[in-house]
Coordinates of C-alpha atoms and ligand atoms in Angstrom, one line a residue:
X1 CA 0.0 0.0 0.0
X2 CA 2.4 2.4 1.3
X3 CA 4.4 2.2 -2.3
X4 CA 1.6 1.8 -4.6
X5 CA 0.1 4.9 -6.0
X6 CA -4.0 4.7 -5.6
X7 CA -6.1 2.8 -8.7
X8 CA -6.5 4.8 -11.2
X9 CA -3.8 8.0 -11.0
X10 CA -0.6 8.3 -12.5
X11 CA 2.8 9.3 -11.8
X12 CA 4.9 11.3 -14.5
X13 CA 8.2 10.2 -13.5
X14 CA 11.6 12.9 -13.9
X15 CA 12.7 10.8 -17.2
X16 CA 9.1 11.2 -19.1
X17 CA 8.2 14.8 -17.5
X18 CA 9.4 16.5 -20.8
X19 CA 6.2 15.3 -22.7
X20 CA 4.2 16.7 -20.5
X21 CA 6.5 19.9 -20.7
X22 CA 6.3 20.0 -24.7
X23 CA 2.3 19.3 -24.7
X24 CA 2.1 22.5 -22.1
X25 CA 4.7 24.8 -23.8
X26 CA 2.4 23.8 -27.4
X27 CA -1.2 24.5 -25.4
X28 CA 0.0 27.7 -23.7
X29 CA 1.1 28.9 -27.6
X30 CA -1.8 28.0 -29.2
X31 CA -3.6 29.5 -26.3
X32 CA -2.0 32.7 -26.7
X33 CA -2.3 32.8 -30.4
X34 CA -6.3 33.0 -29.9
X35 CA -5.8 35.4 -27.3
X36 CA -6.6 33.3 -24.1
X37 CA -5.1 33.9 -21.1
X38 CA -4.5 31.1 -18.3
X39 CA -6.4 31.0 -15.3
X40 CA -5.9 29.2 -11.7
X41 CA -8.3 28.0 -10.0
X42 CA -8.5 25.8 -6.5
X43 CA -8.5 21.8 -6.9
X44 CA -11.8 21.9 -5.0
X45 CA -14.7 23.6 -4.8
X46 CA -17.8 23.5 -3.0
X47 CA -20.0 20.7 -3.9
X48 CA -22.6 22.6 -4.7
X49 CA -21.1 24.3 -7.5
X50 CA -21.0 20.8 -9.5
X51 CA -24.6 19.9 -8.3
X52 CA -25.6 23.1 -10.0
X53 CA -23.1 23.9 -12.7
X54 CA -22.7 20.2 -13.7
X55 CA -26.0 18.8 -13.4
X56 CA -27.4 16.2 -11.1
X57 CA -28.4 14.1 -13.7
X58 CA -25.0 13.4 -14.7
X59 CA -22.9 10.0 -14.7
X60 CA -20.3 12.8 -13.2
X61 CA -22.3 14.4 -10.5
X62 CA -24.7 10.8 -9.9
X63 CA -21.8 8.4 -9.6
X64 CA -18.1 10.0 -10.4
X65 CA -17.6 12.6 -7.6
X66 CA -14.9 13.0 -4.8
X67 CA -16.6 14.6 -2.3
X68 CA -16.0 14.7 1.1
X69 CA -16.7 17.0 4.4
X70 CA -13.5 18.9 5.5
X71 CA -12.4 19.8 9.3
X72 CA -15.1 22.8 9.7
X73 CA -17.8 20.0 8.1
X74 CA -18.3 21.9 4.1
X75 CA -18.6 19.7 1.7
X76 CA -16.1 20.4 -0.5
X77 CA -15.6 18.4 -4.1
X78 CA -12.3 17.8 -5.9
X79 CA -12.5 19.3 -9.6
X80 CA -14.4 16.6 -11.9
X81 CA -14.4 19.2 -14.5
X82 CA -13.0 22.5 -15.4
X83 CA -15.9 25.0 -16.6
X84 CA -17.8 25.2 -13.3
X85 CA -14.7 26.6 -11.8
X86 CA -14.1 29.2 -14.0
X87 CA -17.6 30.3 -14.2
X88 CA -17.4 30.7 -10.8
X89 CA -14.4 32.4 -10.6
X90 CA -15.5 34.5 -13.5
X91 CA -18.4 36.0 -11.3
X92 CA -16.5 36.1 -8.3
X93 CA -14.1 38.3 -9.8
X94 CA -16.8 40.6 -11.8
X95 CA -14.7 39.7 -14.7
X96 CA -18.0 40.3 -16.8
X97 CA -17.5 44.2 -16.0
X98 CA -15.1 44.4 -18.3
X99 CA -15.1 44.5 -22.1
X100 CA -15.7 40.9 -23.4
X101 CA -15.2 38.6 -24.5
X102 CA -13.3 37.0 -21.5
X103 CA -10.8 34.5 -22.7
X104 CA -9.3 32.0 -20.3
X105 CA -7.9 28.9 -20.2
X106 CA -6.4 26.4 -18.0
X107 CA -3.6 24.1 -18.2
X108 CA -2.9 21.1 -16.9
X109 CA -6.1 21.2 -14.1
X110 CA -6.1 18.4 -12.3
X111 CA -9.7 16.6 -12.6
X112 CA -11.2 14.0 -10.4
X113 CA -13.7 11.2 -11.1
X114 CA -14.3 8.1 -9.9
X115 CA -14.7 6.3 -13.5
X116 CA -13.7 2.3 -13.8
X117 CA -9.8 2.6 -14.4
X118 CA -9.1 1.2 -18.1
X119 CA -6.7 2.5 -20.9
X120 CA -7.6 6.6 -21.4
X121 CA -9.9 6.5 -18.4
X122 CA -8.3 7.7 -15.6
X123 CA -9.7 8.8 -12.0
X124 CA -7.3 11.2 -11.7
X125 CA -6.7 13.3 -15.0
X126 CA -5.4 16.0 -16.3
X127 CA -7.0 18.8 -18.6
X128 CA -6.8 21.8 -21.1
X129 CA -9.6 23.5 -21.2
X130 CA -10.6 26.7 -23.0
X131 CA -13.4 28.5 -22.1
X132 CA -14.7 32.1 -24.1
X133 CA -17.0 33.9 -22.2
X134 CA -19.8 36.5 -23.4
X135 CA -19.5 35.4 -27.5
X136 CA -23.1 34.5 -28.8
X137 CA -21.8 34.3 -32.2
X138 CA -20.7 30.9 -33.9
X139 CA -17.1 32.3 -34.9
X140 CA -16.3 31.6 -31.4
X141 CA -17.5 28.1 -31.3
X142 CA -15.8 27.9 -34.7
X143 CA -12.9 29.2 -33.2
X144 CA -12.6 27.0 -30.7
X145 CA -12.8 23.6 -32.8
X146 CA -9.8 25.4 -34.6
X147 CA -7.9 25.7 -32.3
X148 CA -8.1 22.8 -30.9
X149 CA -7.7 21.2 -34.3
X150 CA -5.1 23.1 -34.9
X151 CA -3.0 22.1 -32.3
X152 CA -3.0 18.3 -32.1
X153 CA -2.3 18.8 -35.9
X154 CA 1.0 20.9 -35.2
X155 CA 1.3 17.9 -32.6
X156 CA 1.8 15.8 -35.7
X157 CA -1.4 13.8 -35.0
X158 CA -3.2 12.5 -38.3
X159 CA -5.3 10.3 -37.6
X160 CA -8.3 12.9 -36.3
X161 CA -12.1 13.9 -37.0
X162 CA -14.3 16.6 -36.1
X163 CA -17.9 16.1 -35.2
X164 CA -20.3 18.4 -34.7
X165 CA -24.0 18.6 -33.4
X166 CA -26.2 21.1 -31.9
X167 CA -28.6 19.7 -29.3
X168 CA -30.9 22.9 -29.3
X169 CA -31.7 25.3 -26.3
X170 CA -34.4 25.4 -24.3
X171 CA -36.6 26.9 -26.4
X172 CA -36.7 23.9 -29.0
X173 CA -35.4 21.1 -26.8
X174 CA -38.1 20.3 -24.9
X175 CA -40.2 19.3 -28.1
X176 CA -37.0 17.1 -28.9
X177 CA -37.0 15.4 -25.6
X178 CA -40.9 14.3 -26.1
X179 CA -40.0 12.9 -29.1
X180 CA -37.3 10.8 -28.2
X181 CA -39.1 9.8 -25.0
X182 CA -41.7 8.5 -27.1
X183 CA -38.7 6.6 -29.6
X184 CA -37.5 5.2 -26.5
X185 CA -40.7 3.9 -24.6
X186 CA -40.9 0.7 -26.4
X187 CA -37.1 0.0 -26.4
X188 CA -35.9 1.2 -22.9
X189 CA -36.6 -2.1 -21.1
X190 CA -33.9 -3.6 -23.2
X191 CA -31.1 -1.0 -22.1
X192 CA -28.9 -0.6 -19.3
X193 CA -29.5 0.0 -16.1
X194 CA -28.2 3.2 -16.0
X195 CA -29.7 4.6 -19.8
X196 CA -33.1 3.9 -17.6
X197 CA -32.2 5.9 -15.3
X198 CA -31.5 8.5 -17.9
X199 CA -34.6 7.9 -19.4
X200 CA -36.5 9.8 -16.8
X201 CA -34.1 12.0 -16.0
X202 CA -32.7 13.7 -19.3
X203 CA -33.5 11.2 -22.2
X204 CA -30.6 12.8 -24.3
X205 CA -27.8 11.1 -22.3
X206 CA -28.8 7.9 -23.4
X207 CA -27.6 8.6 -27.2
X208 CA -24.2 8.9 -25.3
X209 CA -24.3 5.1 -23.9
X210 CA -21.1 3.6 -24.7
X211 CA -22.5 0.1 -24.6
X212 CA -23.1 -1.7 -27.5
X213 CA -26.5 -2.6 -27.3
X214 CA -27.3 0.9 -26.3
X215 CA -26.1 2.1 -29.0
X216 CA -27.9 -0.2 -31.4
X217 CA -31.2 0.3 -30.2
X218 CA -30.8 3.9 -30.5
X219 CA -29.6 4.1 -33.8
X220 CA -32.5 5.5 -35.9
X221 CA -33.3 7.7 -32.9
X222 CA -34.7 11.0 -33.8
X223 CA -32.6 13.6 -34.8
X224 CA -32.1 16.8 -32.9
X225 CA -31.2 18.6 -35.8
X226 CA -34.8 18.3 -37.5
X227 CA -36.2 20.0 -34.8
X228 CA -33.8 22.9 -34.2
X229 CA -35.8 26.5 -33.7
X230 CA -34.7 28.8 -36.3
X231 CA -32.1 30.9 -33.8
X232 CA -30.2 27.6 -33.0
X233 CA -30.7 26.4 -36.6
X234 CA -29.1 29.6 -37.9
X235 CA -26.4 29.9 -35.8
X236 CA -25.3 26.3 -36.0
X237 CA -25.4 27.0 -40.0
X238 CA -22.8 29.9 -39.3
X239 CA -20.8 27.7 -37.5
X240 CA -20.4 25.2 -40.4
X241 CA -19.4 28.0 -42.7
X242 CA -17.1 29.2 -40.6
X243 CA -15.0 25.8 -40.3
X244 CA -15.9 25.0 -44.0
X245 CA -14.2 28.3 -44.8
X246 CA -11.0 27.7 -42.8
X247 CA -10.7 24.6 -44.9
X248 CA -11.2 21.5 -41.8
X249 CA -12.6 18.9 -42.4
X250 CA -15.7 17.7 -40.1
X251 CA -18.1 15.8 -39.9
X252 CA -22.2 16.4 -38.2
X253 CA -22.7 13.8 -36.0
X254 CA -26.3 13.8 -34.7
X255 CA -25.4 11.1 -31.9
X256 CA -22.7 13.7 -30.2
X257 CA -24.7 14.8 -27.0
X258 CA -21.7 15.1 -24.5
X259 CA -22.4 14.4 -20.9
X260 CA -22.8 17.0 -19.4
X261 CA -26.0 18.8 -18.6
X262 CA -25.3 22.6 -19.2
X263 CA -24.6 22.6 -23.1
X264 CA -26.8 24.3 -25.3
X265 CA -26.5 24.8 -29.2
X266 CA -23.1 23.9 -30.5
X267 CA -21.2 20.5 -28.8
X268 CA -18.4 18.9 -30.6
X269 CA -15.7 16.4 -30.0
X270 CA -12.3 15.8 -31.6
X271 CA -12.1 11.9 -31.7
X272 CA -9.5 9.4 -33.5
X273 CA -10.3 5.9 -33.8
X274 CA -7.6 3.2 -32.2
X275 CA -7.1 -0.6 -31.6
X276 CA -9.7 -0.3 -29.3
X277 CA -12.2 1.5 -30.9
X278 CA -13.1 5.1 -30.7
X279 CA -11.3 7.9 -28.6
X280 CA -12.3 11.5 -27.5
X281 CA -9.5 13.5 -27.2
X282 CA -11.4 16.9 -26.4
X283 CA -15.2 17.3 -25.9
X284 CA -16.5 21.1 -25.9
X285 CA -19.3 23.2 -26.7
X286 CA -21.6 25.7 -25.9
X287 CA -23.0 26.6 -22.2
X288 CA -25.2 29.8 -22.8
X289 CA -27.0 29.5 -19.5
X290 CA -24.4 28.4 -17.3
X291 CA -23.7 31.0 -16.3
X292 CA -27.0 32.4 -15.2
X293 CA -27.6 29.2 -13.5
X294 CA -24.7 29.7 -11.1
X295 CA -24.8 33.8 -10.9
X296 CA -27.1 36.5 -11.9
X297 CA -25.5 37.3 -15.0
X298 CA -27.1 36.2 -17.8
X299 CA -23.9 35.4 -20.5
X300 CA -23.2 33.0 -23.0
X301 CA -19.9 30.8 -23.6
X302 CA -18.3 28.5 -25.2
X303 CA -15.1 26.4 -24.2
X304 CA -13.6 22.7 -24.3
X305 CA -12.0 20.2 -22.6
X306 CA -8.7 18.4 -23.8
X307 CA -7.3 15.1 -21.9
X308 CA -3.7 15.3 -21.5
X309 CA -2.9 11.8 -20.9
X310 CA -4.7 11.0 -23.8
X311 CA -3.0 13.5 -26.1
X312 CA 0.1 11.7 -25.1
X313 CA -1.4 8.3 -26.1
X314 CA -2.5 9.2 -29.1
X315 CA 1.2 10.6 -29.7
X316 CA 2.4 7.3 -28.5
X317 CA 0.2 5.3 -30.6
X318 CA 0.9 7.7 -34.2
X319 CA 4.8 7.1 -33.4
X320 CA 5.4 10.6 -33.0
X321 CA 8.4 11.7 -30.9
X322 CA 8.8 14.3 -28.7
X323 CA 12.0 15.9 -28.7
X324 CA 14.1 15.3 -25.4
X325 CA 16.2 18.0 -24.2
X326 CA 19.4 16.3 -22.6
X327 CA 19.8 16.2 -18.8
X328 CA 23.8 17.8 -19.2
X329 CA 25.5 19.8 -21.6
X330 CA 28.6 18.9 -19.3
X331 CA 29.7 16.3 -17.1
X332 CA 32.7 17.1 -14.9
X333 CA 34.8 14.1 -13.5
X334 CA 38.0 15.1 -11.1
X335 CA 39.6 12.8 -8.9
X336 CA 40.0 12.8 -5.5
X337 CA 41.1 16.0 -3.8
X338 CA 40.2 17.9 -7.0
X339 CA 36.3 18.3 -5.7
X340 CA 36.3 21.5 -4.8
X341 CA 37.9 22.8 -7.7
X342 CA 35.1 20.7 -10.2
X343 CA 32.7 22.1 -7.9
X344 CA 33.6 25.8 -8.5
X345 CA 33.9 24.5 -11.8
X346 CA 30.4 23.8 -12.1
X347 CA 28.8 26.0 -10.4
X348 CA 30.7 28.9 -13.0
X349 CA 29.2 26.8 -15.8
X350 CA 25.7 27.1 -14.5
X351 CA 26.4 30.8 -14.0
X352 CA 27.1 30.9 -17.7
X353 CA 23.5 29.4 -18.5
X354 CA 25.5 25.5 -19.1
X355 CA 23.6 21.9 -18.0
X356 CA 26.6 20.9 -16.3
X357 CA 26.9 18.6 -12.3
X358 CA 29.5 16.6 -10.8
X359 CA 29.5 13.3 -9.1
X360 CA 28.1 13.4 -5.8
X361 CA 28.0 9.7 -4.8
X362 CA 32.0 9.6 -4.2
X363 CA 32.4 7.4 -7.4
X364 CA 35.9 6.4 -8.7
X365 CA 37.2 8.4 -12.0
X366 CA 36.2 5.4 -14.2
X367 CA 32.9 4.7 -12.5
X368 CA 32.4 8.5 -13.0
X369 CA 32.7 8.5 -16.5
X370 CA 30.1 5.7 -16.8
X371 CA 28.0 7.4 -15.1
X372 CA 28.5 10.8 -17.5
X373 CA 28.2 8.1 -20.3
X374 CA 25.0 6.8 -19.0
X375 CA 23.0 10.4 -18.7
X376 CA 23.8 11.0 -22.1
X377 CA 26.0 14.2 -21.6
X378 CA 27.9 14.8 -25.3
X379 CA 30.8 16.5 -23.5
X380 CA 33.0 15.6 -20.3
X381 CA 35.3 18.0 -18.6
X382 CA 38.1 16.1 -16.7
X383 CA 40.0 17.6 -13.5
X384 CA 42.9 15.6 -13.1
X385 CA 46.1 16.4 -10.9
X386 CA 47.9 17.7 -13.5
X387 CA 45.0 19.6 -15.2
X388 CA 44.5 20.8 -11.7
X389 CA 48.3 21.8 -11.2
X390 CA 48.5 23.9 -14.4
X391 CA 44.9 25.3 -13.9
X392 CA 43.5 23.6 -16.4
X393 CA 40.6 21.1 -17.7
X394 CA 40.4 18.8 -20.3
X395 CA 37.3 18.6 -22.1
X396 CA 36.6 15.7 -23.9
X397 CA 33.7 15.0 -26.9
X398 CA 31.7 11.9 -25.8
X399 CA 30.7 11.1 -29.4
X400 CA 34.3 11.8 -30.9
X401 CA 36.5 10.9 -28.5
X402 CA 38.1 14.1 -29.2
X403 CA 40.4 15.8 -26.0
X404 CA 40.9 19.8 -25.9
X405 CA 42.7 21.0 -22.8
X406 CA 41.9 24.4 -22.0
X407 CA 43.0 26.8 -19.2
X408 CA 39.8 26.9 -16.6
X409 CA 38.7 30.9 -17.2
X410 CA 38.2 29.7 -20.8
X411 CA 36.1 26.0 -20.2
X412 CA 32.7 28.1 -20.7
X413 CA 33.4 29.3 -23.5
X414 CA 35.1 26.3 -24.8
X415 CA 31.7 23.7 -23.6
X416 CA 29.4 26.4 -25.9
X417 CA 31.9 26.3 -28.6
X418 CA 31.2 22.6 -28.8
X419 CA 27.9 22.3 -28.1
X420 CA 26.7 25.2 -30.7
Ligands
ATP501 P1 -15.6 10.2 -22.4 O1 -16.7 10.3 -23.4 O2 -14.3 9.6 -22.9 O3 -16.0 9.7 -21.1 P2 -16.2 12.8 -21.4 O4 -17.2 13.3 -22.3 O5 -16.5 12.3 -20.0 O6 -15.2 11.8 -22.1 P3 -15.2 15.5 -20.9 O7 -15.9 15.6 -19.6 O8 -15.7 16.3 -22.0 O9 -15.1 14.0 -21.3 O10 -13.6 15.8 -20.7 C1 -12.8 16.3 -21.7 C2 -11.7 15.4 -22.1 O11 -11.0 15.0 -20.9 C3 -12.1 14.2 -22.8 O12 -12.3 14.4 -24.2 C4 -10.9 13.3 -22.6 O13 -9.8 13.7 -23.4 C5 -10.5 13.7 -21.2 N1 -11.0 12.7 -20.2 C6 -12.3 12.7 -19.7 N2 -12.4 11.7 -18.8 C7 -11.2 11.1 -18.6 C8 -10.7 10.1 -17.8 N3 -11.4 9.4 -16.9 N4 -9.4 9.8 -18.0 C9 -8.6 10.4 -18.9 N5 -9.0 11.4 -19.6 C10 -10.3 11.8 -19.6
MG502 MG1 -16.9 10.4 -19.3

C-alpha cells in the first residue's frame, strides 16, 4: 500500500516529464495565439457548484464525484471538470465588467472522477480546457474547434475527425425530448440499467451510452437537428461556414450529446479511432445558460476540454516523438582531492546558463565517467592532478573521443563552442 500509488492515478516520472513539458509549452502557444489567457483556479470547490453547474443528472455528478466533508464540516468536491470553476471564478471576480469577450484557459487542471480505471480512463486526469466567455456568435464556437484542431495537428497527430452537433436550447429542446421519450418507450426495457435511469431524468444522455446494445437500439433515434428553432438552426449554419471556410474537415454527428448537462447549441468532439475503438481527445461546446444558473449574469460561452494523458497516447500510438532536451550539456569528472575545484567548476558553468553537475555519490574516476556516459551528456570535462596543477581542464567529446585541454577561465566558452 504504502508504495503503490492509488487505482486509477498516475505518476509522471523525472525521465518522461518533458512530454508533458512539450504538450504545455504547445497548449499555452496555441492559447496565446487565440488570445486566451491562463487561469488558476483551486483543486476543490464546494460541492454545490458541480450539483448546479454540472447537473445532477450526470454520470459525473450521480456516480463519479470525490466529495467529502473537511475539518469545519463543508462539503467540499475535488475538480471533476474545469468550466464550473471558471464560471465561478468569472463572477466572483466581476470579470463580466469588463469589455468581453473574457478568454481564459487552464492548463494542466487536475480533474477528479471516480470512473472504472481502463486505458484513457483515468480517475485522476489532467485537462486543457478553454473557455470564451460572453461570445453569442458561432465564430467563437468555430474558433474553438480550430484551435483545438489546430494544435493536435501541429502535434503531428493524423489520424483525427471533427464532429459536430447542436442539441438545441431550451426553447426547441423540450419538443426534442418528447419525441425521443416517445422513440425510447418501447425499447428502454432492453437498455442498461443506467440509460433507464437516464430515461427519466434527461432522455438525451442515453444517445451517449457507450455500450453496444445501447447504442444499437438507439440508432434511428430521432434527430435533434430536425427539430432545431430557427435561432439555433441559424447559428449552427454559421458555424459550419465558418470551419468550412478555414478549410477543416468535419463531420455532423447527430449522436454527439456530450455528458454534461449545461450545453446548449453547438457541442463537438475531436475523436481518433484506435485498436480499441473510438477515442475523445477533447469534448467542448456551448453553455449559454451556465452562467445564469450559477450567478445572476445572464452570459453566453463557449469552451472545451482536452485530456492530456490522452494526447500523449494518441502521440504514442501515431509514433510521433517528442524531442528530449538532454539532462547535461557537461559532465565534470575530477579525482580525489580535485572536488572542490570541479565544484567551482560547475557552479561557474551554471552561472554561464551550461547543463553541467558533478559526481556526488564519491564514485571512482572510471565509474564517473560511466556514469556521465549513462546520462547521455555529449561532453565531459576532466579535472585531473595535473589539469588541476597547471589550472587547467580537459574537455573531452563523448561522441568523438576528441580531447581539448583548455585553461579553466576559458572551459565556458570552450563547452558552448562545442555544443553550438
Ligand atoms: P468520455 O466520453 O471519454 O467519457 P467525457 O465526455 O467524459 O469523455 P469530458 O468531460 O468532455 O469527457 O472531458 C474532456 C476530455 O477529458 C475528454 O475528451 C478526454 O480527453 C479527457 N477525459 C475525460 N475523462 C477522462 C478520464 N477518466 N481519464 C482520462 N481522460 C479523460
Ligand atoms: Mg466520461
Amino acid at each position: 500500500m504504502l508504495t503503490q500509488a492509488p487505482r486509477g492515478t498516475k505518476d509522471v516520472l523525472p525521465a518522461e516529464s518533458y512530454r508533458w513539458q512539450y504538450l504545455e509549452s504547445k497548449m499555452r502557444a496555441a492559447a496565446a495565439l487565440a488570445g486566451y489567457r491562463e487561469v488558476r483556479t483551486p483543486v476543490f470547490e464546494h460541492t454545490e457548484l458541480f450539483l448546479r453547474g454540472v447537473g445532477d443528472t450526470t454520470d459525473i455528478v450521480q456516480k463519479e464525484m470525490y466529495t467529502f466533508r473537511d475539518k469545519g464540516d463543508r462539503s467540499v468536491t475535488l475538480k471533476p471538470e474545469g468550466t464550473a470553476g471558471a464560471v465561478r471564478c468569472f463572477l466572483e471576480h466581476n470579470l463580466y465588467a469588463d469589455a468581453l469577450p473574457c478568454k481564459m484557459y487552464y492548463l494542466n487542471a487536475p480533474i477528479f472522477r471516480y470512473e472504472n480505471p481502463q486505458s484513457g480512463r483515468l480517475r485522476e486526469h489532467h485537462q486543457f480546457g478553454v473557455e470564451c466567455f460572453g461570445a453569442k456568435e458561432a465564430t467563437a464556437d468555430a474558433e474553438l474547434i480550430l484551435l483545438a484542431y489546430r494544435l493536435l495537428q501541429d502535434l503531428g497527430i493524423r489520424n483525427l475527425s471533427v464532429e459536430i452537433n447542436s442539441i438545441g436550447c431550451p426553447k426547441c429542446r423540450p419538443v426534442y425530448h418528447e419525441r425521443l421519450k416517445e422513440f425510447l418507450g418501447s425499447r428502454i426495457d432492453k437498455m442498461c440499467a443506467t440509460c433507464r435511469e437516464r430515461f427519466d431524468r434527461n432522455p438525451l444522455r442515453v444517445l451517449d451510452c457507450k455500450e453496444k446494445q445501447c447504442q444499437e437500439l438507439t440508432a434511428d433515434a430521432p434527430n435533434m437537428l430536425d427539430l432545431l428553432c430557427d435561432e439555433c438552426s441559424a447559428h449552427f449554419g454559421q458555424l459550419q461556414d465558418c470551419l468550412r471556410g478555414a478549410g477543416i474537415p468535419f463531420r455532423v454527428n447527430p449522436r454527439i450529446v456530450r455528458g454534461l448537462d449545461y450545453y446548449t447549441k453547438t457541442v463537438f468532439e475531436l475523436v481518433t479511432e484506435t485498436a480499441d475503438g473510438k477515442l475523445t481527445v477533447c469534448g467542448g461546446g456551448r453553455y449559454d445558460n451556465l452562467v445564469a444558473q450559477i450567478g445572476e449574469q445572464d452570459i453566453p460561452a463557449v469552451g472545451f476540454g482536452m485530456g492530456l494523458e490522452r494526447v500523449l497516447m494518441l502521440l504514442d500510438s501515431e509514433g510521433i516523438e517528442i524531442p528530449k532536451p538532454r539532462q547535461y550539456d557537461v559532465f565534470v569528472t575530477y579525482m580525489g582531492e580535485n572536488r572542490p575545484h570541479a565544484f567551482a567548476l560547475v557552479q561557474a558553468m551554471r552561472r554561464e546558463g551550461i547543463r553541467a553537475d558533478l559526481d556526488h555519490c564519491g564514485r571512482s574516476l572510471k565509474a564517473q565517467f560511466k556514469f556521465a556516459n549513462k546520462t547521455g551528456a555529449p561532453l565531459t570535462a576532466v579535472i585531473g592532478d595535473e589539469e588541476a596543477a597547471s589550472g587547467s581542464v580537459k574537455i573531452k567529446n563523448m561522441a568523438t573521443g576528441e580531447e581539448t585541454t583548455v585553461p579553466v577561465n576559458e572551459a565556458c566558452g570552450k563547452v558552448r563552442a562545442m555544443i553550438g
